[in-house]
Structure formats: C-alpha cells, structure tokens
PDB file of C-alpha atoms and ligand atoms in Angstrom:
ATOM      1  CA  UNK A  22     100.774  74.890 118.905  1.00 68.00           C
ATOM      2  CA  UNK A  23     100.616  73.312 122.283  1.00 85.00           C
ATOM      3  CA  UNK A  24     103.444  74.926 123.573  1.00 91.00           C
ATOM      4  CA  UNK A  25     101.548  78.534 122.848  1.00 93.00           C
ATOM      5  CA  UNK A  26      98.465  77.453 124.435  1.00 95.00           C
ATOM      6  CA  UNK A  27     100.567  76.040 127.561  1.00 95.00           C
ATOM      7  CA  UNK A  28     102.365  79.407 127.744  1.00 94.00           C
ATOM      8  CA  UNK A  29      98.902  80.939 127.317  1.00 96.00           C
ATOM      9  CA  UNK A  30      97.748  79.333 130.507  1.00 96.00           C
ATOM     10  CA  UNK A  31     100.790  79.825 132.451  1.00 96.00           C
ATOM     11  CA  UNK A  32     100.671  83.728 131.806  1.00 96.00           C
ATOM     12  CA  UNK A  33      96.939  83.320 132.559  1.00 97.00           C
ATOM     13  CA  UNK A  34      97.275  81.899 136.056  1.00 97.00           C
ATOM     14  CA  UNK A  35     100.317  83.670 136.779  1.00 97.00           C
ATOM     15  CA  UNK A  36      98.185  87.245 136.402  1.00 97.00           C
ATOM     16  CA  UNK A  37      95.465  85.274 137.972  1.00 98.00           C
ATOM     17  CA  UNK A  38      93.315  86.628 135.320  1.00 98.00           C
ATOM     18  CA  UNK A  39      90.728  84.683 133.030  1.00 97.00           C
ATOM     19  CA  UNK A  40      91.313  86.265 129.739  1.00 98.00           C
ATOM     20  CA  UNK A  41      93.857  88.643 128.359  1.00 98.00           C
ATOM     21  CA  UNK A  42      93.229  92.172 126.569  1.00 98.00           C
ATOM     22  CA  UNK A  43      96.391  91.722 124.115  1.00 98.00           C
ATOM     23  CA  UNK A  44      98.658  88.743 123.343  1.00 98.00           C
ATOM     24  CA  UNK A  45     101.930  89.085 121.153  1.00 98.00           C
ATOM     25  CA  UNK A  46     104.538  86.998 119.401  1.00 97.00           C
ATOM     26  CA  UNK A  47     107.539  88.536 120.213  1.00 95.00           C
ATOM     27  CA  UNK A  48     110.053  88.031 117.290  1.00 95.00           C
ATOM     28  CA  UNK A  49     109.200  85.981 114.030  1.00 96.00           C
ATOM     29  CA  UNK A  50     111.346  83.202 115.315  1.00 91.00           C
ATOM     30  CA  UNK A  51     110.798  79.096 114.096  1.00 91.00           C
ATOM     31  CA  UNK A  52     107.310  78.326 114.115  1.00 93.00           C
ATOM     32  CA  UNK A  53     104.962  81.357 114.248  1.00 96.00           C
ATOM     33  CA  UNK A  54     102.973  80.310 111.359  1.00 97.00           C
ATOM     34  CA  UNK A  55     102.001  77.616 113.823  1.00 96.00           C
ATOM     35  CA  UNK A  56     101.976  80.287 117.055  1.00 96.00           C
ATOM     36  CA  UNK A  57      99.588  82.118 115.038  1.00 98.00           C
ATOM     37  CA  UNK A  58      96.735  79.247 114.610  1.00 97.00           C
ATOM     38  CA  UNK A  59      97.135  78.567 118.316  1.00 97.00           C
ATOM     39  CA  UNK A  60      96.622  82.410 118.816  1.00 98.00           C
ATOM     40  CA  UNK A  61      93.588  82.396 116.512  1.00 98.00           C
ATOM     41  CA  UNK A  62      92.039  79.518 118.227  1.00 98.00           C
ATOM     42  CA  UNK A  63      92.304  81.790 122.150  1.00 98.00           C
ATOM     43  CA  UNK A  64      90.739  84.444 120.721  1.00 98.00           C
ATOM     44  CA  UNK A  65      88.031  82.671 118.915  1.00 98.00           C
ATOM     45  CA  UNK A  66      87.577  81.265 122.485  1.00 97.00           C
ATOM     46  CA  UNK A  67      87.693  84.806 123.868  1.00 98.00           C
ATOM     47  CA  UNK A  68      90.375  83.999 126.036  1.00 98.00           C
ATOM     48  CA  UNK A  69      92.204  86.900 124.132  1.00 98.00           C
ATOM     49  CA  UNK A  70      90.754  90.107 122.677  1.00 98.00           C
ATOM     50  CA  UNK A  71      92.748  91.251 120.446  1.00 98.00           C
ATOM     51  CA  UNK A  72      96.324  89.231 118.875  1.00 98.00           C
ATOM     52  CA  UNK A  73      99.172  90.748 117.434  1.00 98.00           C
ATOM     53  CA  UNK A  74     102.702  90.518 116.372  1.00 98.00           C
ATOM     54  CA  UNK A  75     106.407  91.931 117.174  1.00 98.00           C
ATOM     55  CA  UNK A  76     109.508  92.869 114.851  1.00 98.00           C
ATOM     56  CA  UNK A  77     107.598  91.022 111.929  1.00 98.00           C
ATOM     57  CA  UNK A  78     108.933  92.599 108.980  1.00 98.00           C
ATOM     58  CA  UNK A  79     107.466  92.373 105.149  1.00 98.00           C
ATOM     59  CA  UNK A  80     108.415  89.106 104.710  1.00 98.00           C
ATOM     60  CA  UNK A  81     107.326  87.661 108.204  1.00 98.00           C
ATOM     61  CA  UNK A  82     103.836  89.450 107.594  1.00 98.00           C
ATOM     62  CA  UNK A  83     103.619  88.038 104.087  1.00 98.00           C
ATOM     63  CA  UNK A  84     104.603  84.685 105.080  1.00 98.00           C
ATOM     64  CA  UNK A  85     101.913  85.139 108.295  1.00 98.00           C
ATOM     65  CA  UNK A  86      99.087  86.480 106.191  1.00 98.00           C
ATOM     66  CA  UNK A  87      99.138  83.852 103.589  1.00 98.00           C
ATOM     67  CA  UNK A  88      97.191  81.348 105.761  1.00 97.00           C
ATOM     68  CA  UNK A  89      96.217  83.579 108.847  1.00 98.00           C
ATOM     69  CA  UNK A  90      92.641  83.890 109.392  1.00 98.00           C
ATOM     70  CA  UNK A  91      92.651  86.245 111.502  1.00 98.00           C
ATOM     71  CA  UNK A  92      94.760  89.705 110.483  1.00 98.00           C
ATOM     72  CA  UNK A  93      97.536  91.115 113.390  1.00 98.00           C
ATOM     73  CA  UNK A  94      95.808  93.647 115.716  1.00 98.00           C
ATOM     74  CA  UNK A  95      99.106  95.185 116.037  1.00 98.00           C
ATOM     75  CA  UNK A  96     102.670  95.042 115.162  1.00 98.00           C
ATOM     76  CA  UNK A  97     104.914  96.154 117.573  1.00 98.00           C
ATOM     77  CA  UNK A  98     108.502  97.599 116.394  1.00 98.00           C
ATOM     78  CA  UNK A  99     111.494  99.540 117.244  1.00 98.00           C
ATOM     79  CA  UNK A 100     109.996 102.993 115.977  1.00 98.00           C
ATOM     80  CA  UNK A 101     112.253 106.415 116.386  1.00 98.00           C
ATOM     81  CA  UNK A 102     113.400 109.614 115.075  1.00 98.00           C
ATOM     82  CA  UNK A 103     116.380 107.789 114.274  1.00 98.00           C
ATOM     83  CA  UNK A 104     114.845 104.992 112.805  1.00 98.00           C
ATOM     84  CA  UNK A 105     111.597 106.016 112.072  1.00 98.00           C
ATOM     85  CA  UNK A 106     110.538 102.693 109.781  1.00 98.00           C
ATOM     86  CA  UNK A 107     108.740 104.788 106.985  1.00 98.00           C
ATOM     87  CA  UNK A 108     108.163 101.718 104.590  1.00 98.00           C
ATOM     88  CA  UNK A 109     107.146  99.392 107.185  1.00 98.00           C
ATOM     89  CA  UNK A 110     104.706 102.185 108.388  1.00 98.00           C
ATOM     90  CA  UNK A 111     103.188 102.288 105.386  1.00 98.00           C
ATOM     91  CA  UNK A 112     102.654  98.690 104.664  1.00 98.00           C
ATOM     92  CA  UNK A 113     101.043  98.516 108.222  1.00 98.00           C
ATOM     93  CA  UNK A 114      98.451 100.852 107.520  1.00 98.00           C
ATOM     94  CA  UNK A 115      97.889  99.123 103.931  1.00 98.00           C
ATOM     95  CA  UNK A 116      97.106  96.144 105.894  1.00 98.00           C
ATOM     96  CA  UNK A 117      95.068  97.474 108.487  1.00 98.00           C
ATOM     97  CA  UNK A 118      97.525  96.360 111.246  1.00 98.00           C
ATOM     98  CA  UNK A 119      98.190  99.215 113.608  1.00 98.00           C
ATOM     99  CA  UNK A 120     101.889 100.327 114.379  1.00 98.00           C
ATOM    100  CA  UNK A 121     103.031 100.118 117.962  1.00 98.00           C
ATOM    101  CA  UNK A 122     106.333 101.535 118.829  1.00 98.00           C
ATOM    102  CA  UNK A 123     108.690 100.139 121.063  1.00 98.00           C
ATOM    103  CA  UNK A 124     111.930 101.958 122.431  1.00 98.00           C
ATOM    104  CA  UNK A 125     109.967 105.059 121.387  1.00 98.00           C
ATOM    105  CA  UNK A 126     112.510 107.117 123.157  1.00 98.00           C
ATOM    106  CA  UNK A 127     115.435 105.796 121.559  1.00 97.00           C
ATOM    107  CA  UNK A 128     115.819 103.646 124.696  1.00 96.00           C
ATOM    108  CA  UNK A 129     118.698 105.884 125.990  1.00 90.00           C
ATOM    109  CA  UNK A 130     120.904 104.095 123.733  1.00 93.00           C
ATOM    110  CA  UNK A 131     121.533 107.470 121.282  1.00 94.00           C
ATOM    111  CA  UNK A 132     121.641 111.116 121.471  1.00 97.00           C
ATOM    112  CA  UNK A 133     118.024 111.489 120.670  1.00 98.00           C
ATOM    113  CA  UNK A 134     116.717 113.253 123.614  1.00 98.00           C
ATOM    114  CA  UNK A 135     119.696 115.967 122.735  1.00 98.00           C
ATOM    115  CA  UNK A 136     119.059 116.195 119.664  1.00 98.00           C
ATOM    116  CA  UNK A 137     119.581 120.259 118.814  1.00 98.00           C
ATOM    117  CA  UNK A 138     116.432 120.117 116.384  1.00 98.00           C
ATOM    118  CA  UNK A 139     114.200 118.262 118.532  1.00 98.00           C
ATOM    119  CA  UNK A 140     115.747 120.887 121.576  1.00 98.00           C
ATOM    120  CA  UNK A 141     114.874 123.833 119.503  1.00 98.00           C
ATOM    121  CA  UNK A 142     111.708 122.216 119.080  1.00 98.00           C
ATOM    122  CA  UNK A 143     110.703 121.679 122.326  1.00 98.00           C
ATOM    123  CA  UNK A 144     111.209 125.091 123.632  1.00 98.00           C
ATOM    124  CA  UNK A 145     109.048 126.529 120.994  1.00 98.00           C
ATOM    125  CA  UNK A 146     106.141 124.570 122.435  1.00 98.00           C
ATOM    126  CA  UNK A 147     107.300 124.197 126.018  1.00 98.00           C
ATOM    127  CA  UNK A 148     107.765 121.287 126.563  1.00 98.00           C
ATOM    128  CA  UNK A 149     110.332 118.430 126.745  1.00 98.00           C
ATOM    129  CA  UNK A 150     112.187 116.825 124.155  1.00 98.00           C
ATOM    130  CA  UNK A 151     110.354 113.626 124.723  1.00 98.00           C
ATOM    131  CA  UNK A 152     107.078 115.281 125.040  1.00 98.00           C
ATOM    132  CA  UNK A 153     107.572 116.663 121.495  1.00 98.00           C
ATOM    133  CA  UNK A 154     108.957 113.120 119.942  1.00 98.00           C
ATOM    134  CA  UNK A 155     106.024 111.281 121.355  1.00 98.00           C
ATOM    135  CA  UNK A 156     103.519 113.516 120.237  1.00 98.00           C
ATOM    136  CA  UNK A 157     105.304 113.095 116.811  1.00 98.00           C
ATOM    137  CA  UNK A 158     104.737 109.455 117.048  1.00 98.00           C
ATOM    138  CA  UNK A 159     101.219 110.026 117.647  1.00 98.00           C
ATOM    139  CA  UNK A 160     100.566 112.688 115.163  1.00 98.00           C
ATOM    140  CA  UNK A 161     101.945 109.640 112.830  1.00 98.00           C
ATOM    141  CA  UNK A 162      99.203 107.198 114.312  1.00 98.00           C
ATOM    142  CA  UNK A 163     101.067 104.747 116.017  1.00 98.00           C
ATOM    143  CA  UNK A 164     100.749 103.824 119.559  1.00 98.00           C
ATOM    144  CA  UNK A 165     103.365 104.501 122.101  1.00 98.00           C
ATOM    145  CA  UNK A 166     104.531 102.809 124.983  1.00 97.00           C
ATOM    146  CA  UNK A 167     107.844 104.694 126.481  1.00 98.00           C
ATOM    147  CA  UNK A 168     108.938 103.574 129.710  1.00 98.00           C
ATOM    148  CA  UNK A 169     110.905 105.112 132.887  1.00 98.00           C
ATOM    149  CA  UNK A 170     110.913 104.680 136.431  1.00 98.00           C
ATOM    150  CA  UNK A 171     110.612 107.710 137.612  1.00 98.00           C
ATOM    151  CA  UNK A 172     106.857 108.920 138.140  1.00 98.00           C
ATOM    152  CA  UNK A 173     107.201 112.305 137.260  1.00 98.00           C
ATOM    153  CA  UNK A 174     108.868 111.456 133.678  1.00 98.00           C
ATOM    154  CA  UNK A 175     105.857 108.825 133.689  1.00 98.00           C
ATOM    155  CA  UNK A 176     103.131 111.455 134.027  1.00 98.00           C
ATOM    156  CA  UNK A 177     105.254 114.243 131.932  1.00 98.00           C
ATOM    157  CA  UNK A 178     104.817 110.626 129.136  1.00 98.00           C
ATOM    158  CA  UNK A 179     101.259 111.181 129.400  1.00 98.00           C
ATOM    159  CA  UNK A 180     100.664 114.908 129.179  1.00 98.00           C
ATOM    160  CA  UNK A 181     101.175 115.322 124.729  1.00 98.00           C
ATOM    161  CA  UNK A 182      97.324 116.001 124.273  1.00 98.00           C
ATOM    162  CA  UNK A 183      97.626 119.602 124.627  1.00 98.00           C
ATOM    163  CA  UNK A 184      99.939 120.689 121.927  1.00 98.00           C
ATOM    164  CA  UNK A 185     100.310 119.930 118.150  1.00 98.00           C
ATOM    165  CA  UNK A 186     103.250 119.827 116.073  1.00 98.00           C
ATOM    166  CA  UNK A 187     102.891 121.896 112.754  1.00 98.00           C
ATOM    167  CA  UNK A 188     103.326 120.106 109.871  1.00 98.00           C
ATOM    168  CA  UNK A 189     106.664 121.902 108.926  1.00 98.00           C
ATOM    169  CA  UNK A 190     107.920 120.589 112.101  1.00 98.00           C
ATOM    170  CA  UNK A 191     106.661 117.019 111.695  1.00 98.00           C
ATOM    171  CA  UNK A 192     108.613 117.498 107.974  1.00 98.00           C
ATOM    172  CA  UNK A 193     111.669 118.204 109.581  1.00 98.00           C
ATOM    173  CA  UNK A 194     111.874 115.692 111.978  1.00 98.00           C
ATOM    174  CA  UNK A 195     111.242 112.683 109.658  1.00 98.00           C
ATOM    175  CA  UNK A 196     115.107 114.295 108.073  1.00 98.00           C
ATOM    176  CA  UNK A 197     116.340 113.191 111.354  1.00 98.00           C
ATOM    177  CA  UNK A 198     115.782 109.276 110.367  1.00 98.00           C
ATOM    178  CA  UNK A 199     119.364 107.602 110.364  1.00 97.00           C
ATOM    179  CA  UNK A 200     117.336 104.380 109.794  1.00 97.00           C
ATOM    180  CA  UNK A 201     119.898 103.484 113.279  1.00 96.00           C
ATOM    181  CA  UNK A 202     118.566 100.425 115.203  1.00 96.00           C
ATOM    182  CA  UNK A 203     119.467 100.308 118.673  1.00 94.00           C
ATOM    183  CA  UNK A 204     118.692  96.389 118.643  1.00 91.00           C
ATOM    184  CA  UNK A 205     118.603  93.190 116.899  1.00 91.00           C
ATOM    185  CA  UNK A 206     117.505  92.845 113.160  1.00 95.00           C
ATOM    186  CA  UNK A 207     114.570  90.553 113.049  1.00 96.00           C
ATOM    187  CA  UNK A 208     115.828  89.410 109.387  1.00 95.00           C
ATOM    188  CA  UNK A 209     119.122  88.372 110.954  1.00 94.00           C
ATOM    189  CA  UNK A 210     118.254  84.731 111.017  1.00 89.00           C
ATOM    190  CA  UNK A 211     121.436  83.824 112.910  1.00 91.00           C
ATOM    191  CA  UNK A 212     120.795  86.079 115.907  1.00 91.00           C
ATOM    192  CA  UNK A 213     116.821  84.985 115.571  1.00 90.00           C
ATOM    193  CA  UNK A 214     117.628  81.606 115.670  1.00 89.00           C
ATOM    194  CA  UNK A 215     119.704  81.964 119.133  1.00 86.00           C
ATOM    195  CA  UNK A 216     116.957  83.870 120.357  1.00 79.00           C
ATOM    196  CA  UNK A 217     114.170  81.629 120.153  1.00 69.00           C
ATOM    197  CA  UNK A 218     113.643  81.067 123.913  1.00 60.00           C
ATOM    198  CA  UNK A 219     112.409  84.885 123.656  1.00 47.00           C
ATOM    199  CA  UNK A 220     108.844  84.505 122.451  1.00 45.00           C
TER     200      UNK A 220
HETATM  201  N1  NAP B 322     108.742  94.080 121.457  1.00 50.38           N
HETATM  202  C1  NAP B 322     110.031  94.174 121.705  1.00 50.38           C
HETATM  203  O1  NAP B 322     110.849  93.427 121.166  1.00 50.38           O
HETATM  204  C2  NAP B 322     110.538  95.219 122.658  1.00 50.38           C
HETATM  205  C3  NAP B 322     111.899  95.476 122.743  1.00 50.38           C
HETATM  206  C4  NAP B 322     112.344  96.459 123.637  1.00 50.38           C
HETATM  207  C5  NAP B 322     111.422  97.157 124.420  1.00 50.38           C
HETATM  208  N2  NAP B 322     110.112  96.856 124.320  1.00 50.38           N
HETATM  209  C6  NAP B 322     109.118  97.570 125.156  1.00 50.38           C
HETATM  210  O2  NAP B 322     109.071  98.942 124.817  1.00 50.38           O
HETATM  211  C7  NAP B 322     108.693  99.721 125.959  1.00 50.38           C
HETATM  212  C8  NAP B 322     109.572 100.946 126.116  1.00 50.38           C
HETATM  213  O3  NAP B 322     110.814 100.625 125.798  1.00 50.38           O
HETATM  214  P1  NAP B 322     112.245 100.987 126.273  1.00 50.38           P
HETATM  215  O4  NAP B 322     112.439 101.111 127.712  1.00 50.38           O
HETATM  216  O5  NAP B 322     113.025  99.930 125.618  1.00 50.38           O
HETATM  217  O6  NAP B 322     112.535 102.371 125.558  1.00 50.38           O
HETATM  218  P2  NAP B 322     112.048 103.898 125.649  1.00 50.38           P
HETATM  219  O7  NAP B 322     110.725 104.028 126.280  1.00 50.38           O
HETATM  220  O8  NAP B 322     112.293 104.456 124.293  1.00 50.38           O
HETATM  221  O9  NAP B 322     113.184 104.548 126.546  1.00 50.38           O
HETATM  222  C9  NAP B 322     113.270 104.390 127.895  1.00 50.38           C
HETATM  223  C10 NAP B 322     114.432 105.280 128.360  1.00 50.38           C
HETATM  224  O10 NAP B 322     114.047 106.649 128.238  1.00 50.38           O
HETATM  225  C11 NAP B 322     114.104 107.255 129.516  1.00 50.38           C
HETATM  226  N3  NAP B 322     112.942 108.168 129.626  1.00 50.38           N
HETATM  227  C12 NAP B 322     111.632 107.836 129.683  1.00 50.38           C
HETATM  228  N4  NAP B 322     110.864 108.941 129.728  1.00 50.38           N
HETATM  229  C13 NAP B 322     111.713 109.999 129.718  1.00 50.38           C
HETATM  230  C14 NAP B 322     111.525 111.406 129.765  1.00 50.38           C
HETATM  231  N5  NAP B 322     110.317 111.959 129.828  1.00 50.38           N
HETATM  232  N6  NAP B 322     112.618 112.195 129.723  1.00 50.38           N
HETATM  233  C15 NAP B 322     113.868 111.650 129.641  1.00 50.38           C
HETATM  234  N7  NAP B 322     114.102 110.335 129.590  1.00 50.38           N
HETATM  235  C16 NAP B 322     113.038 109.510 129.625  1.00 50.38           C
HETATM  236  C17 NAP B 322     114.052 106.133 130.535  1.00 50.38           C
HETATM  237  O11 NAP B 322     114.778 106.471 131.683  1.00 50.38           O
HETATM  238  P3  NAP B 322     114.166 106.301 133.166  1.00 50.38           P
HETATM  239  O12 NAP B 322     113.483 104.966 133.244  1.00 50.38           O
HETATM  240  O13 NAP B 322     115.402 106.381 134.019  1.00 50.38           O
HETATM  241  O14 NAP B 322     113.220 107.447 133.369  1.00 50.38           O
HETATM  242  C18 NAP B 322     114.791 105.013 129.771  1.00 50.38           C
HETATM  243  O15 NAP B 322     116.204 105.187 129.870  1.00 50.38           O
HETATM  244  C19 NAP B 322     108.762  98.777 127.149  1.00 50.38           C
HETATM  245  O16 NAP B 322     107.431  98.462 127.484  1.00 50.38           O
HETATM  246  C20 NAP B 322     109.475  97.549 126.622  1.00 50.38           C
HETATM  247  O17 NAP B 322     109.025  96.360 127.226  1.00 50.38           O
HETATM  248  C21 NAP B 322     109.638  95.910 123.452  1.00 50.38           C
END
C-alpha cells in the first residue's frame, strides 16, 4: 500500500502536478487487491479523479470487486478487429466500468491495416483504414487511444466524427475477430509474475 502511494508521489512531482486526472494499475500482478485500497484512499483525498484498471480480466475484476469500495473508472485492454474481446466487453458495461482500448490499431504487429474488408471499407466512406477501425471502436463505446509519431497520422486519429459506419458494416467487421493477441495474456501467471516491476 505504501509502495503505491510512494509511486503516487513520485509520478506527482515528476509531472510537477498536484493531482492527477486518471491513475491505472497496469497488469493484475501480486498485490492489487492491496494497490486498489491505496488507490481508493488518493482519490478520496482528491489527489486522483478518477481510478482504473489494465488487462484485468473476469477473474481479476471479480477478485477486485469483492472488497473494492470504489468500482474501476476504466479498464484498459488490448481491444482489435482481431481480437475484439466481445465477452469482456460485455461484462464491462454490466459493471459500469468503461472499456478503453489499447493497441487499437493492432499495434503494427498484424495485417490489420490491410485488411481487404476493412480496405473495401474505407474507400466506400473515404477514408483510411484506421479511420474506419477507430470509428468502429467508438461506435462500440469504448475509448481509444492509438498512437503514432507522425502528426499528420495523429490528426487523421482524430478526424472519425464525421462519418458513421452502417450497421451491416459494423456486423461484418466483428467476423474479422481471430480473438489474436499481439501481447502477453494477463491470466498467464508465469509471464505476470516476471513482470511485476511493470505496474
Ligand atoms: N495498458 C497496457 O498494457 C498497454 C499496452 C500497450 C500499449 N498501451 C498503450 O496503448 C496506446 C496505443 O498503443 P500502441 O502504440 O501499442 O498501438 P496502436 O495505437 O494500435 O498502433 C500504433 C501503430 O500504428 C501506427 N499508426 C498509428 N496511426 C496510424 C494511421 N493513421 N495509419 C497507419 N498507421 C498508423 C503507428 O505507426 P507510427 O507511430 O509510425 O505512425 C504504430 O506503428 C499507447 O498509449 C500505449 O501506451 C497500453
């Protein structure tokens, strides 16, 4: 619990900032029962605004929620057209925690942005292939937050308010799930274990 608060500060005065907007756990690694409380008691203090979670899974949420007092803002995890977490998704919205997606690009680890649907797709509304999968994300209700370095991709990122996908097309992209991670499996308590210095 201390440790959390010490990183707390740490992040703090390294932003040089006296409160934070959004805090995560990262994975559900050793412990984050205990990370939790020590998140609960910053943002009773208001030194955070609004706590969430990372790659928790059922499991990780049921074990969090049994003696949380305070319910995840958000979860955020690896969310796709490849591995588009449908279940998970649901069970989010059941429990009023709202589903951020990370890698929502596919991270340039697959084919995704080539994908001949999504292509065919894209030129129908003019627009690019990653234009048309985050908008699908959206249209889904789950927050987004791609990344590149390149400022026109960054502002091309920002510009899927203007179009909609029809529902036929939102139907056949959720075919394209290959439920494919591109990273770790947060139930993969081996890999978890070795990661622990990641939170
Ligand atoms: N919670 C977690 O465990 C976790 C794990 C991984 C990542 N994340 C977070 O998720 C966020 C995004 O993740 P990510 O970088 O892993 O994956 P991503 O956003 O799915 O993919 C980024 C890749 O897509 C490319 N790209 C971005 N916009 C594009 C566009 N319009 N057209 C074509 N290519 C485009 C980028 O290339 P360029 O940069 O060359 O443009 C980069 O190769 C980051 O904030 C990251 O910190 C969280």
């Amino acid at each position: 619990m201390n440790d959390t608060k010490r990183a707390f500060e740490a992040t703090l005065k390294r932003l040089q900032l006296d409160y934070l907007d959004m805090y995560l756990i990262h994975w559900p690694s050793a412990g984050y029962v205990e990370k939790w409380r020590a998140l609960e008691d910053l943002y009773e203090a208001g030194l955070i605004k609004a706590i969430g979670v990372s790659n928790f899974e059922k499991p990780h949420l049921d074990k969090l929620l049994a003696t949380a007092k305070v319910v995840p803002a958000v979860d955020q995890i690896e969310t796709h057209p490849y591995f588009q977490q449908a279940e998970l998704h649901d069970l989010l919205a059941k429990l009023d925690i709202r589903h951020e997606a990370w890698g929502p690009l596919g991270q340039g680890k697959s084919d995704v942005l080539t994908n001949p649907v999504l292509v065919q797709i894209a030129k129908a509304h003019h627009k690019s292939v990653a234009q048309v999968i985050l908008r699908w994300h959206l249209q889904r209700g789950i927050i987004v937050i791609p990344k590149s370095v390149h400022a026109e991709r960054i502002q091309q990122n920002m510009a899927v308010f203007d179009f909609d996908l029809t529902p036929a097309e939102m139907s056949v992209i959720a075919t394209l799930d290959k439920n494919q991670r591109g990273s770790s499996d947060p139930q993969d308590a081996e890999w978890l274990a070795r990661a622990t210095t990641m939170e």
